[in-house]
Amino acid sequence: MVFLRSLILSASVAALAVLSNAASTPSDSITIKPTPTAHHGPTPTATTEPNPGHSDTHTDACGVLASTNHTELKYKHVIDCYNSIPFDSAQASTTLSTVLTIFKDYYVFTDSALARTAPKPFANAPYDIVGELEKIGRRKYTSDYKFHNDILEAVTGLGDGHADYGSMYLSVRVYLDEAKRGYNDCIVETINGEDALSYLRTYARDVYGVSHDPNARLNFMLASQTYNTARSLFTNFPGEFSQRITVPQGPYLDYRLKCPHKADTTELREEWRVHPLINASYTDAASYVANICMEPPETIEPPAEGSLLHRRDEPVRRIIKRAEFEPTLPPIGPQFPSADVLVTGNATVFYHLKDQPDTGVLVCHTFQPSDVEAEKDVILAGLIAFHAHNVTNILVDFQGNPGGWIDFSAFLVQMLFPNKNLLDASFPSDMRISKPFQNLAKLSYNIPDTNFFNAHDYINLSNGTAVYESNDLFDKPITLNRNGRRSLWTEVTTFKPSPLDTKHTTSLASFPWTAKPENIRILTDGRCGSACGMATYLWTALHNVAAYAIGGTHGEDLSMFSFAGASVMDFSVLQGDYKSANLTSPLADLPYKNKITFSWLEMYGHGRTTPLEYDAELYRPKHRLGFTPENARSREVLWMEVAAAAWK
Ligand SMILES: *[C@@H]1O[C@H](CO)[C@@H](O)[C@H](O)[C@H]1NC(C)=O
Ligand SMILES: *[C@@H]1O[C@H](CO)[C@@H](O)[C@H](O)[C@H]1NC(C)=O
Ligand SMILES: *[C@@H]1O[C@H](CO)[C@@H](O)[C@H](O)[C@H]1NC(C)=O
Ligand SMILES: *[C@@H]1O[C@H](CO)[C@@H](O)[C@H](O)[C@H]1NC(C)=O
Ligand SMILES: *[C@@H]1O[C@H](CO)[C@@H](O)[C@H](O)[C@H]1NC(C)=O
Ligand SMILES: *[C@@H]1O[C@H](CO)[C@@H](O)[C@H](O)[C@H]1NC(C)=O
Ligand SMILES: *[C@@H]1O[C@H](CO)[C@@H](O)[C@H](O)[C@H]1NC(C)=O
């Protein structure tokens, strides 16, 4: 699967501390959970320049990295290799020119990002991505790594989970510590000498660009429970602070812990540990560039499930291939004593709370199952099982759902709130228009199912629910001035939706919760991205379902979802679209086989004029909750708390 492969490839350097700075408790302290957080800080400063004069067994830092036994790998081996790769100005100028064109002409939020106002829960300052990239063009580099990392940081600054520049420095993972040393529930007082919470908040604000809300970003940092499909269990996920996609700022982190049964504090210096993801197919800097950057090998070990990298890919829709599926029961025993598993799929799990037998919990942990049609059958089977167990109330748990197929998300929305009109679960949308984009659309118009730029796939909102009968959507753009920047746009349209199959909808009318907001609640930690955010928006804003948002900072707002308002595209897909239309792409291929994703179509809330991505008001939940050591460790505890609060 393309998505998985690229996902691993963008997994540059990640880190895992077993010491965890878990969720903040209502008292604003940080508890340590069995998983952690660590720092992907600003670019490490160059510590090693290539040193051809020096004669050692391995004069080449990448040669050292390749030949060092995995168990002995240190931070220094990695950063020294990266820093030793010489800057290649031709490669860099091609790369920068392609990235600049993407963000000038194709990225849909370039203008919106300049917006001055950021109402709560957002906190974004105006951001000029084109200006930031142009600054890189004016800078002098000696390190190739520094150059690519600066591009990554510029893109990260957008705070858009859909926009990503995957540097090709990819071959290792960094871990902090996996020893179990009895630090569970100790308070992390400081990290690198700073108050731990402010350290994490600063890191989440400056370095981790997946939301415009600093508190949602904070939740991404922290350890959490993630559903592991292969094992049919919730397992611990370390969080993005301790599992990095870039090389951390230094070789270790210093923690000061205050443990419950000890008078003194504990000082810990946690070194990053390195776990290679690929077999070393290089012996020096030159072969690193040739074999890893230019031709990435297959990875040997997929990243931990629930890794942040999932969030980057959200194709809009895909070709439906099969039907017919018998949902299976989970292969292993139940994880939670108070919640029975009724039905398990690959994106959803249906639990029944024993002590609150009128409540069913629908966990939806992704909108990108391997087989969408099979998963739709699972959802129907799960709802039927709820009904058979006399469930009347449904708690939908969206924590950590990174999104996926928009059609599939619209399907789930309609399984609880069936559409009254064809477009109820659709989003008014528009696209940036440029000449090369128009050329592609013109050729696509007569070829069905080739790409996203075929006007036949969009609805002319001035003509009921009919699709466009001409290419005017792309041929006759309108000019909009946003935040002082004028660009061409399509008029507002929407994808032609796929109506639900009657085999899925016929039972819905008999369920006691169908179309009843008082019987449904959403549980989220803000890490509900893209298609997950879209479902949350539709349920909360259009159907009045109340959501509980957990985590963040006590006393502050927290978004229900992140990066909800766009469809994302991988740059290589765009290049492929030009190729299959026999057009010359205006963008040069990237010298390195790295991955750039960007939002190309933006969506609006119904009746709204600010794109959903920037429409902060729509992100606010009705209810707030704080993590405790108990509910952070067990979904079961959390579900029971929410069910008790929701249905007294
Ligand atoms: C790496 O080191 C470990 C532990 O010292 C040892 O068991 C293993 O055989 C070594 N691997 C290689 C490839 O040398
Ligand atoms: C990596 O090396 C191991 C051990 O030599 C080998 O079994 C495996 O096939 C290699 N994997 C790749 C992707 O080359
Ligand atoms: C879930 O994934 C497993 C393993 O890939 C597969 O055998 C099963 O059919 C899938 N189930 C659904 C509902 O797609
Ligand atoms: C559901 O309620 C019905 C009617 O009260 C009852 O007969 C049935 O046993 C209940 N089913 C379960 C699984 O509790
Ligand atoms: C959309 O439909 C309206 C109403 O029928 C029509 O006037 C308009 O020309 C159509 N727009 C395009 C681009 O086809
Ligand atoms: C409006 O939609 C109808 C079908 O409902 C179609 O026949 C007609 O051509 C459309 N008009 C325009 C201007 O696209
Ligand atoms: C592109 O060119 C190839 C070979 O000339 C041809 O078979 C194909 O139909 C062309 N595609 C388009 C979209 O024009």
Short mmCIF file of C-alpha atoms in Angstrom, two decimals, residues 94-524:
data_model
loop_
_atom_site.label_atom_id
_atom_site.label_comp_id
_atom_site.label_asym_id
_atom_site.label_seq_id
_atom_site.Cartn_x
_atom_site.Cartn_y
_atom_site.Cartn_z
CA THR A 94 15.61 22.23 -7.70
CA THR A 95 14.13 21.13 -4.41
CA LEU A 96 13.41 24.64 -3.21
CA SER A 97 11.93 25.73 -6.50
CA THR A 98 9.48 22.80 -6.52
CA VAL A 99 8.50 23.33 -2.90
CA LEU A 100 8.03 27.06 -3.47
CA THR A 101 5.79 26.47 -6.49
CA ILE A 102 3.68 24.02 -4.53
CA PHE A 103 3.10 26.54 -1.76
CA LYS A 104 2.64 29.48 -4.15
CA ASP A 105 0.33 27.88 -6.69
CA TYR A 106 -1.17 24.68 -5.32
CA TYR A 107 -1.39 24.76 -1.53
CA VAL A 108 -4.86 25.92 -0.65
CA PHE A 109 -4.15 27.72 2.66
CA THR A 110 -1.26 29.98 1.64
CA ASP A 111 -3.52 33.04 1.86
CA SER A 112 -5.60 31.93 4.84
CA ALA A 113 -2.41 31.37 6.84
CA LEU A 114 -1.78 35.12 6.71
CA ALA A 115 -4.91 35.78 8.78
CA ARG A 116 -4.27 38.04 11.73
CA THR A 117 -7.01 36.94 14.06
CA ALA A 118 -6.92 33.60 15.76
CA PRO A 119 -9.87 33.21 18.09
CA LYS A 120 -9.68 30.53 20.76
CA PRO A 121 -8.96 27.67 20.84
CA PHE A 122 -6.48 28.64 18.12
CA ALA A 123 -3.36 30.65 18.74
CA ASN A 124 -1.81 31.03 15.33
CA ALA A 125 0.04 34.16 14.33
CA PRO A 126 -0.02 35.24 10.67
CA TYR A 127 2.29 32.92 8.77
CA ASP A 128 3.82 33.61 5.38
CA ILE A 129 4.96 30.25 4.06
CA VAL A 130 6.17 31.68 0.76
CA GLY A 131 8.24 34.28 2.62
CA GLU A 132 9.71 31.63 4.89
CA LEU A 133 10.72 29.48 1.93
CA GLU A 134 12.21 32.47 0.14
CA LYS A 135 14.31 33.18 3.22
CA ILE A 136 15.76 29.69 2.90
CA GLY A 137 16.65 30.52 -0.69
CA ARG A 138 18.69 33.49 0.50
CA ARG A 139 20.52 31.61 3.23
CA LYS A 140 24.01 30.14 2.81
CA TYR A 141 24.25 26.46 3.62
CA THR A 142 27.08 24.05 4.07
CA SER A 143 24.96 21.20 5.40
CA ASP A 144 22.46 19.39 3.23
CA TYR A 145 20.69 18.19 6.35
CA LYS A 146 20.29 21.71 7.71
CA PHE A 147 18.80 22.80 4.39
CA HIS A 148 16.19 20.02 4.28
CA ASN A 149 15.41 20.44 7.92
CA ASP A 150 14.82 24.16 7.43
CA ILE A 151 12.25 23.35 4.75
CA LEU A 152 10.59 20.91 7.11
CA GLU A 153 10.45 23.58 9.81
CA ALA A 154 9.02 26.15 7.42
CA VAL A 155 6.24 23.76 6.42
CA THR A 156 5.63 22.73 10.02
CA GLY A 157 5.08 26.37 10.89
CA LEU A 158 1.78 26.26 9.00
CA GLY A 159 0.25 24.16 11.75
CA ASP A 160 -1.50 22.11 9.08
CA GLY A 161 -1.38 18.37 9.62
CA HIS A 162 -1.90 17.92 5.90
CA ALA A 163 1.19 19.84 4.88
CA ASP A 164 4.35 17.87 5.30
CA TYR A 165 7.81 17.82 3.93
CA GLY A 166 9.38 14.47 4.63
CA SER A 167 13.09 14.86 4.81
CA MET A 168 14.95 11.85 3.51
CA TYR A 169 17.08 11.52 6.59
CA LEU A 170 15.25 8.44 7.43
CA SER A 171 17.19 5.48 8.45
CA VAL A 172 16.96 5.45 12.19
CA ARG A 173 14.69 5.73 15.14
CA VAL A 174 15.81 7.23 18.38
CA TYR A 175 14.64 5.87 21.72
CA LEU A 176 15.23 7.38 25.08
CA ASP A 177 14.90 4.54 27.49
CA GLU A 178 12.78 1.50 27.69
CA ALA A 179 13.74 0.26 31.14
CA LYS A 180 10.92 -0.12 33.59
CA ARG A 181 12.31 1.66 36.62
CA GLY A 182 9.21 2.23 38.66
CA TYR A 183 8.68 5.87 37.73
CA ASN A 184 5.01 5.47 36.97
CA ASP A 185 2.98 8.31 38.43
CA CYS A 186 6.01 10.33 39.40
CA ILE A 187 5.56 14.00 38.58
CA VAL A 188 7.93 15.34 35.98
CA GLU A 189 8.93 18.62 37.54
CA THR A 190 11.39 19.80 34.95
CA ILE A 191 12.70 18.90 31.52
CA ASN A 192 16.13 20.29 30.68
CA GLY A 193 15.86 22.47 33.74
CA GLU A 194 12.60 24.14 32.70
CA ASP A 195 9.17 23.66 34.16
CA ALA A 196 8.00 20.50 32.43
CA LEU A 197 4.61 21.72 31.29
CA SER A 198 5.96 24.95 29.86
CA TYR A 199 8.76 23.02 28.18
CA LEU A 200 6.23 20.73 26.52
CA ARG A 201 3.94 23.59 25.60
CA THR A 202 6.79 25.49 24.02
CA TYR A 203 7.85 22.43 22.11
CA ALA A 204 4.28 21.77 21.01
CA ARG A 205 3.88 25.39 19.96
CA ASP A 206 7.10 25.79 18.03
CA VAL A 207 7.92 22.44 16.61
CA TYR A 208 4.90 20.29 16.11
CA GLY A 209 2.61 21.60 13.39
CA VAL A 210 -0.59 19.58 13.37
CA SER A 211 -3.10 22.01 14.74
CA HIS A 212 -3.65 25.72 15.23
CA ASP A 213 -4.53 24.95 18.84
CA PRO A 214 -1.60 24.73 21.27
CA ASN A 215 -3.55 22.46 23.60
CA ALA A 216 -4.43 19.97 20.88
CA ARG A 217 -0.76 19.98 19.92
CA LEU A 218 0.11 19.30 23.54
CA ASN A 219 -2.08 16.20 23.47
CA PHE A 220 -0.18 14.95 20.44
CA MET A 221 3.01 15.22 22.50
CA LEU A 222 1.81 13.09 25.35
CA ALA A 223 1.61 9.37 25.74
CA SER A 224 -1.75 7.80 25.09
CA GLN A 225 -3.52 4.54 24.54
CA THR A 226 -3.78 3.56 20.93
CA TYR A 227 -5.81 0.76 19.45
CA ASN A 228 -3.58 -1.92 18.02
CA THR A 229 -5.51 -3.67 15.27
CA ALA A 230 -3.20 -6.65 14.98
CA ARG A 231 -3.53 -7.45 18.67
CA SER A 232 -7.11 -6.22 19.15
CA LEU A 233 -6.05 -4.27 22.22
CA PHE A 234 -5.33 -0.77 23.37
CA THR A 235 -1.58 -0.42 23.79
CA ASN A 236 0.56 2.44 24.98
CA PHE A 237 1.82 4.94 22.47
CA PRO A 238 4.69 7.15 23.60
CA GLY A 239 3.52 10.38 22.00
CA GLU A 240 5.30 12.68 19.60
CA PHE A 241 7.62 14.29 22.11
CA SER A 242 9.54 11.11 22.73
CA GLN A 243 9.22 9.55 19.31
CA ARG A 244 10.72 11.93 16.85
CA ILE A 245 10.58 12.45 13.14
CA THR A 246 13.71 14.58 13.17
CA VAL A 247 16.91 14.40 15.11
CA PRO A 248 16.49 15.90 18.58
CA GLN A 249 18.39 18.97 19.62
CA GLY A 250 20.86 17.15 21.81
CA PRO A 251 21.92 13.62 22.73
CA TYR A 252 19.81 13.44 25.89
CA LEU A 253 17.04 15.01 27.94
CA ASP A 254 17.32 15.83 31.62
CA TYR A 255 14.29 15.13 33.77
CA ARG A 256 13.64 15.94 37.40
CA LEU A 257 11.02 13.64 38.89
CA LYS A 258 9.10 13.79 42.10
CA CYS A 259 7.90 10.33 43.02
CA PRO A 260 5.03 9.67 45.42
CA HIS A 261 6.87 7.69 48.06
CA LYS A 262 10.19 9.48 48.05
CA ALA A 263 11.16 12.64 49.86
CA ASP A 264 13.85 13.57 47.34
CA THR A 265 13.50 14.31 43.70
CA THR A 266 15.14 12.05 41.14
CA GLU A 267 17.40 13.43 38.46
CA LEU A 268 17.52 11.47 35.22
CA ARG A 269 19.61 11.98 32.14
CA GLU A 270 17.91 10.03 29.36
CA GLU A 271 19.94 9.38 26.26
CA TRP A 272 18.18 9.00 22.96
CA ARG A 273 18.36 5.50 21.65
CA VAL A 274 18.65 4.77 17.99
CA HIS A 275 16.83 1.95 16.24
CA PRO A 276 17.50 1.61 12.55
CA LEU A 277 14.48 1.17 10.33
CA ILE A 278 16.42 0.03 7.31
CA ASN A 279 19.41 -2.16 6.67
CA ALA A 280 22.43 -0.06 6.00
CA SER A 281 22.88 -0.09 2.25
CA TYR A 282 25.54 2.60 2.37
CA THR A 283 29.14 2.86 3.41
CA ASP A 284 29.78 6.58 3.32
CA ALA A 285 28.10 9.93 2.81
CA ALA A 286 28.02 9.58 -0.98
CA SER A 287 26.37 6.17 -0.94
CA TYR A 288 23.99 7.39 1.76
CA VAL A 289 22.79 10.08 -0.63
CA ALA A 290 22.67 7.68 -3.58
CA ASN A 291 21.00 4.73 -1.84
CA ILE A 292 18.90 6.32 0.87
CA CYS A 293 18.02 9.82 -0.30
CA MET A 294 17.71 9.10 -3.99
CA GLU A 295 16.45 5.52 -3.82
CA PRO A 296 15.01 4.74 -0.44
CA PRO A 297 15.12 1.03 0.42
CA GLU A 298 12.21 -0.81 1.94
CA THR A 299 12.06 -0.48 5.66
CA ILE A 300 12.51 -3.53 7.81
CA GLU A 301 10.17 -2.58 10.60
CA PRO A 302 7.01 -0.55 10.42
CA PRO A 303 6.66 2.31 12.87
CA ALA A 304 4.59 1.75 15.96
CA GLU A 305 0.93 1.77 15.30
CA GLY A 306 -0.64 5.11 15.98
CA SER A 307 2.51 6.88 15.00
CA LEU A 308 2.09 10.48 14.07
CA LEU A 309 2.89 9.65 10.51
CA HIS A 310 -0.52 8.21 9.89
CA ARG A 311 -2.04 11.58 10.06
CA ARG A 312 -0.30 12.86 7.00
CA ASP A 313 -2.15 10.84 4.43
CA GLU A 314 -5.74 11.36 3.71
CA PRO A 315 -6.77 10.45 0.25
CA VAL A 316 -10.18 11.70 -0.54
CA ARG A 317 -11.73 8.60 -1.86
CA ARG A 318 -10.77 5.42 -3.47
CA ILE A 319 -12.11 2.86 -5.85
CA ILE A 320 -14.50 0.58 -4.07
CA LYS A 321 -13.55 -2.98 -4.70
CA ARG A 322 -15.58 -5.56 -2.84
CA ALA A 323 -18.55 -6.20 -0.61
CA GLU A 324 -19.53 -9.21 1.54
CA PHE A 325 -17.92 -9.55 4.88
CA GLU A 326 -18.68 -11.55 8.02
CA PRO A 327 -17.45 -9.62 11.03
CA THR A 328 -15.34 -11.77 13.32
CA LEU A 329 -15.12 -11.72 17.07
CA PRO A 330 -11.81 -10.61 18.56
CA PRO A 331 -9.24 -13.40 18.55
CA ILE A 332 -8.06 -12.89 22.11
CA GLY A 333 -9.63 -12.38 25.50
CA PRO A 334 -11.20 -9.13 26.56
CA GLN A 335 -8.91 -6.32 27.73
CA PHE A 336 -11.39 -4.55 29.98
CA PRO A 337 -13.26 -6.34 32.77
CA SER A 338 -16.20 -3.93 32.60
CA ALA A 339 -16.59 -3.62 28.84
CA ASP A 340 -17.52 -6.52 26.58
CA VAL A 341 -16.32 -6.46 23.00
CA LEU A 342 -19.30 -7.05 20.72
CA VAL A 343 -17.85 -6.57 17.25
CA THR A 344 -14.35 -5.74 15.97
CA GLY A 345 -13.31 -4.44 12.57
CA ASN A 346 -10.11 -2.83 11.38
CA ALA A 347 -11.21 0.74 12.02
CA THR A 348 -13.96 0.31 14.60
CA VAL A 349 -14.59 -1.68 17.78
CA PHE A 350 -17.94 -1.94 19.54
CA TYR A 351 -17.89 -2.25 23.35
CA HIS A 352 -20.78 -2.72 25.74
CA LEU A 353 -20.43 -1.29 29.25
CA LYS A 354 -21.47 -3.89 31.81
CA ASP A 355 -22.28 -1.42 34.60
CA GLN A 356 -24.09 0.95 32.26
CA PRO A 357 -25.81 -1.59 30.04
CA ASP A 358 -27.77 1.01 28.13
CA THR A 359 -24.45 2.41 26.84
CA GLY A 360 -22.43 1.17 23.90
CA VAL A 361 -19.00 2.57 23.02
CA LEU A 362 -18.14 2.87 19.36
CA VAL A 363 -14.37 3.26 19.08
CA CYS A 364 -13.39 4.56 15.66
CA HIS A 365 -9.61 4.81 15.61
CA THR A 366 -9.05 5.47 11.92
CA PHE A 367 -11.00 6.30 8.78
CA GLN A 368 -8.52 4.44 6.65
CA PRO A 369 -9.20 0.73 7.02
CA SER A 370 -7.65 -1.55 4.43
CA ASP A 371 -11.06 -2.54 3.17
CA VAL A 372 -13.66 0.20 3.39
CA GLU A 373 -16.58 -1.88 2.14
CA ALA A 374 -15.88 -4.61 4.69
CA GLU A 375 -15.63 -2.02 7.45
CA LYS A 376 -19.00 -0.57 6.48
CA ASP A 377 -20.50 -4.01 7.08
CA VAL A 378 -18.70 -4.13 10.44
CA ILE A 379 -20.32 -0.84 11.46
CA LEU A 380 -23.76 -2.10 10.60
CA ALA A 381 -23.08 -5.35 12.46
CA GLY A 382 -21.87 -3.36 15.48
CA LEU A 383 -24.99 -1.22 15.58
CA ILE A 384 -27.18 -4.31 15.25
CA ALA A 385 -25.25 -5.89 18.14
CA PHE A 386 -25.78 -2.76 20.27
CA HIS A 387 -29.48 -2.97 19.55
CA ALA A 388 -29.57 -6.67 20.41
CA HIS A 389 -27.99 -5.81 23.79
CA ASN A 390 -30.61 -3.16 24.46
CA VAL A 391 -28.16 -0.30 24.10
CA THR A 392 -29.86 3.07 23.77
CA ASN A 393 -26.91 5.47 24.19
CA ILE A 394 -23.77 5.55 22.08
CA LEU A 395 -20.45 7.07 23.05
CA VAL A 396 -18.25 7.54 20.00
CA ASP A 397 -14.57 7.50 20.97
CA PHE A 398 -12.49 9.40 18.41
CA GLN A 399 -9.28 9.86 20.43
CA GLY A 400 -6.20 9.62 18.28
CA ASN A 401 -8.13 9.03 15.04
CA PRO A 402 -5.88 10.48 12.32
CA GLY A 403 -8.56 10.58 9.61
CA GLY A 404 -8.69 8.75 6.32
CA TRP A 405 -11.27 8.44 3.59
CA ILE A 406 -13.77 11.27 3.50
CA ASP A 407 -16.45 9.05 1.98
CA PHE A 408 -16.04 6.60 4.81
CA SER A 409 -16.32 9.35 7.39
CA ALA A 410 -19.52 10.59 5.71
CA PHE A 411 -20.79 7.01 5.84
CA LEU A 412 -20.32 6.78 9.61
CA VAL A 413 -22.00 10.16 10.09
CA GLN A 414 -25.02 8.97 8.16
CA MET A 415 -25.24 5.66 10.03
CA LEU A 416 -26.24 7.67 13.12
CA PHE A 417 -27.88 10.62 11.34
CA PRO A 418 -29.19 9.48 7.96
CA ASN A 419 -29.14 12.22 5.33
CA LYS A 420 -32.40 13.99 4.69
CA ASN A 421 -30.89 15.58 1.61
CA LEU A 422 -28.17 14.27 -0.66
CA LEU A 423 -25.61 16.88 0.42
CA ASP A 424 -26.19 16.86 4.20
CA ALA A 425 -22.88 15.14 4.90
CA SER A 426 -20.99 17.06 2.21
CA PHE A 427 -18.79 20.13 2.59
CA PRO A 428 -18.93 23.25 0.45
CA SER A 429 -15.43 23.37 -1.04
CA ASP A 430 -13.20 25.32 -3.38
CA MET A 431 -9.76 25.02 -4.98
CA ARG A 432 -6.89 27.33 -5.87
CA ILE A 433 -6.59 27.72 -9.63
CA SER A 434 -3.42 28.26 -11.64
CA LYS A 435 -2.74 27.89 -15.33
CA PRO A 436 -1.01 24.50 -15.05
CA PHE A 437 -3.83 23.27 -12.83
CA GLN A 438 -6.33 24.41 -15.48
CA ASN A 439 -4.44 22.56 -18.20
CA LEU A 440 -4.64 19.39 -16.17
CA ALA A 441 -8.36 19.87 -15.51
CA LYS A 442 -9.06 20.54 -19.18
CA LEU A 443 -7.51 17.23 -20.19
CA SER A 444 -9.06 15.38 -17.26
CA TYR A 445 -12.53 16.51 -18.20
CA ASN A 446 -13.00 13.77 -20.77
CA ILE A 447 -11.27 10.97 -18.93
CA PRO A 448 -13.27 9.56 -16.03
CA ASP A 449 -11.60 8.30 -12.83
CA THR A 450 -8.11 9.54 -13.56
CA ASN A 451 -7.65 12.26 -10.98
CA PHE A 452 -9.40 14.77 -8.77
CA PHE A 453 -9.68 17.52 -11.37
CA ASN A 454 -12.60 16.33 -13.41
CA ALA A 455 -15.52 18.78 -13.29
CA HIS A 456 -17.97 15.91 -13.76
CA ASP A 457 -17.13 14.82 -10.20
CA TYR A 458 -18.26 18.11 -8.69
CA ILE A 459 -21.69 19.46 -8.01
CA ASN A 460 -22.87 22.78 -9.43
CA LEU A 461 -24.39 24.13 -6.24
CA SER A 462 -26.43 26.64 -8.27
CA ASN A 463 -28.12 23.77 -10.05
CA GLY A 464 -29.48 21.61 -7.24
CA THR A 465 -27.52 18.41 -6.90
CA ALA A 466 -26.50 18.12 -10.56
CA VAL A 467 -22.83 17.83 -11.49
CA TYR A 468 -21.13 20.25 -13.84
CA GLU A 469 -21.89 19.68 -17.45
CA SER A 470 -18.92 21.73 -18.61
CA ASN A 471 -15.37 22.44 -17.54
CA ASP A 472 -16.31 25.98 -16.49
CA LEU A 473 -15.61 25.16 -12.85
CA PHE A 474 -11.91 25.22 -13.71
CA ASP A 475 -12.01 27.37 -16.84
CA LYS A 476 -13.80 30.33 -15.30
CA PRO A 477 -12.21 30.95 -11.93
CA ILE A 478 -13.01 33.87 -9.69
CA THR A 479 -10.53 36.21 -8.01
CA LEU A 480 -10.53 36.40 -4.24
CA ASN A 481 -8.51 38.70 -2.03
CA ARG A 482 -7.63 37.01 1.23
CA ASN A 483 -5.50 38.79 3.76
CA GLY A 484 -4.09 41.05 1.07
CA ARG A 485 -3.25 38.31 -1.37
CA ARG A 486 -5.19 37.91 -4.60
CA SER A 487 -5.59 34.44 -6.04
CA LEU A 488 -7.79 32.61 -8.50
CA TRP A 489 -10.31 30.17 -7.08
CA THR A 490 -13.05 27.93 -8.30
CA GLU A 491 -16.53 28.87 -7.20
CA VAL A 492 -17.80 26.93 -4.21
CA THR A 493 -18.68 23.37 -5.13
CA THR A 494 -18.58 19.94 -3.53
CA PHE A 495 -17.60 16.42 -4.45
CA LYS A 496 -20.37 14.32 -5.82
CA PRO A 497 -21.20 12.18 -2.76
CA SER A 498 -21.68 8.42 -2.83
CA PRO A 499 -25.12 7.68 -1.44
CA LEU A 500 -25.37 4.88 1.12
CA ASP A 501 -26.32 1.40 0.00
CA THR A 502 -29.78 0.38 1.22
CA LYS A 503 -28.31 -2.80 2.69
CA HIS A 504 -26.68 -0.51 5.26
CA THR A 505 -29.57 1.85 5.85
CA THR A 506 -32.70 -0.27 6.12
CA SER A 507 -32.27 -1.16 9.82
CA LEU A 508 -31.35 2.33 10.96
CA ALA A 509 -34.93 3.49 11.53
CA SER A 510 -35.45 0.77 14.15
CA PHE A 511 -32.52 1.86 16.36
CA PRO A 512 -33.42 3.96 19.39
CA TRP A 513 -30.50 6.38 18.93
CA THR A 514 -30.90 7.11 15.24
CA ALA A 515 -31.02 10.88 14.63
CA LYS A 516 -31.24 11.51 18.41
CA PRO A 517 -28.48 13.82 19.63
CA GLU A 518 -29.42 13.27 23.28
CA ASN A 519 -28.50 9.58 22.91
CA ILE A 520 -25.08 10.19 21.37
CA ARG A 521 -21.85 11.71 22.71
CA ILE A 522 -18.41 12.15 21.23
CA LEU A 523 -15.19 11.68 23.17
CA THR A 524 -12.09 13.28 21.71
#
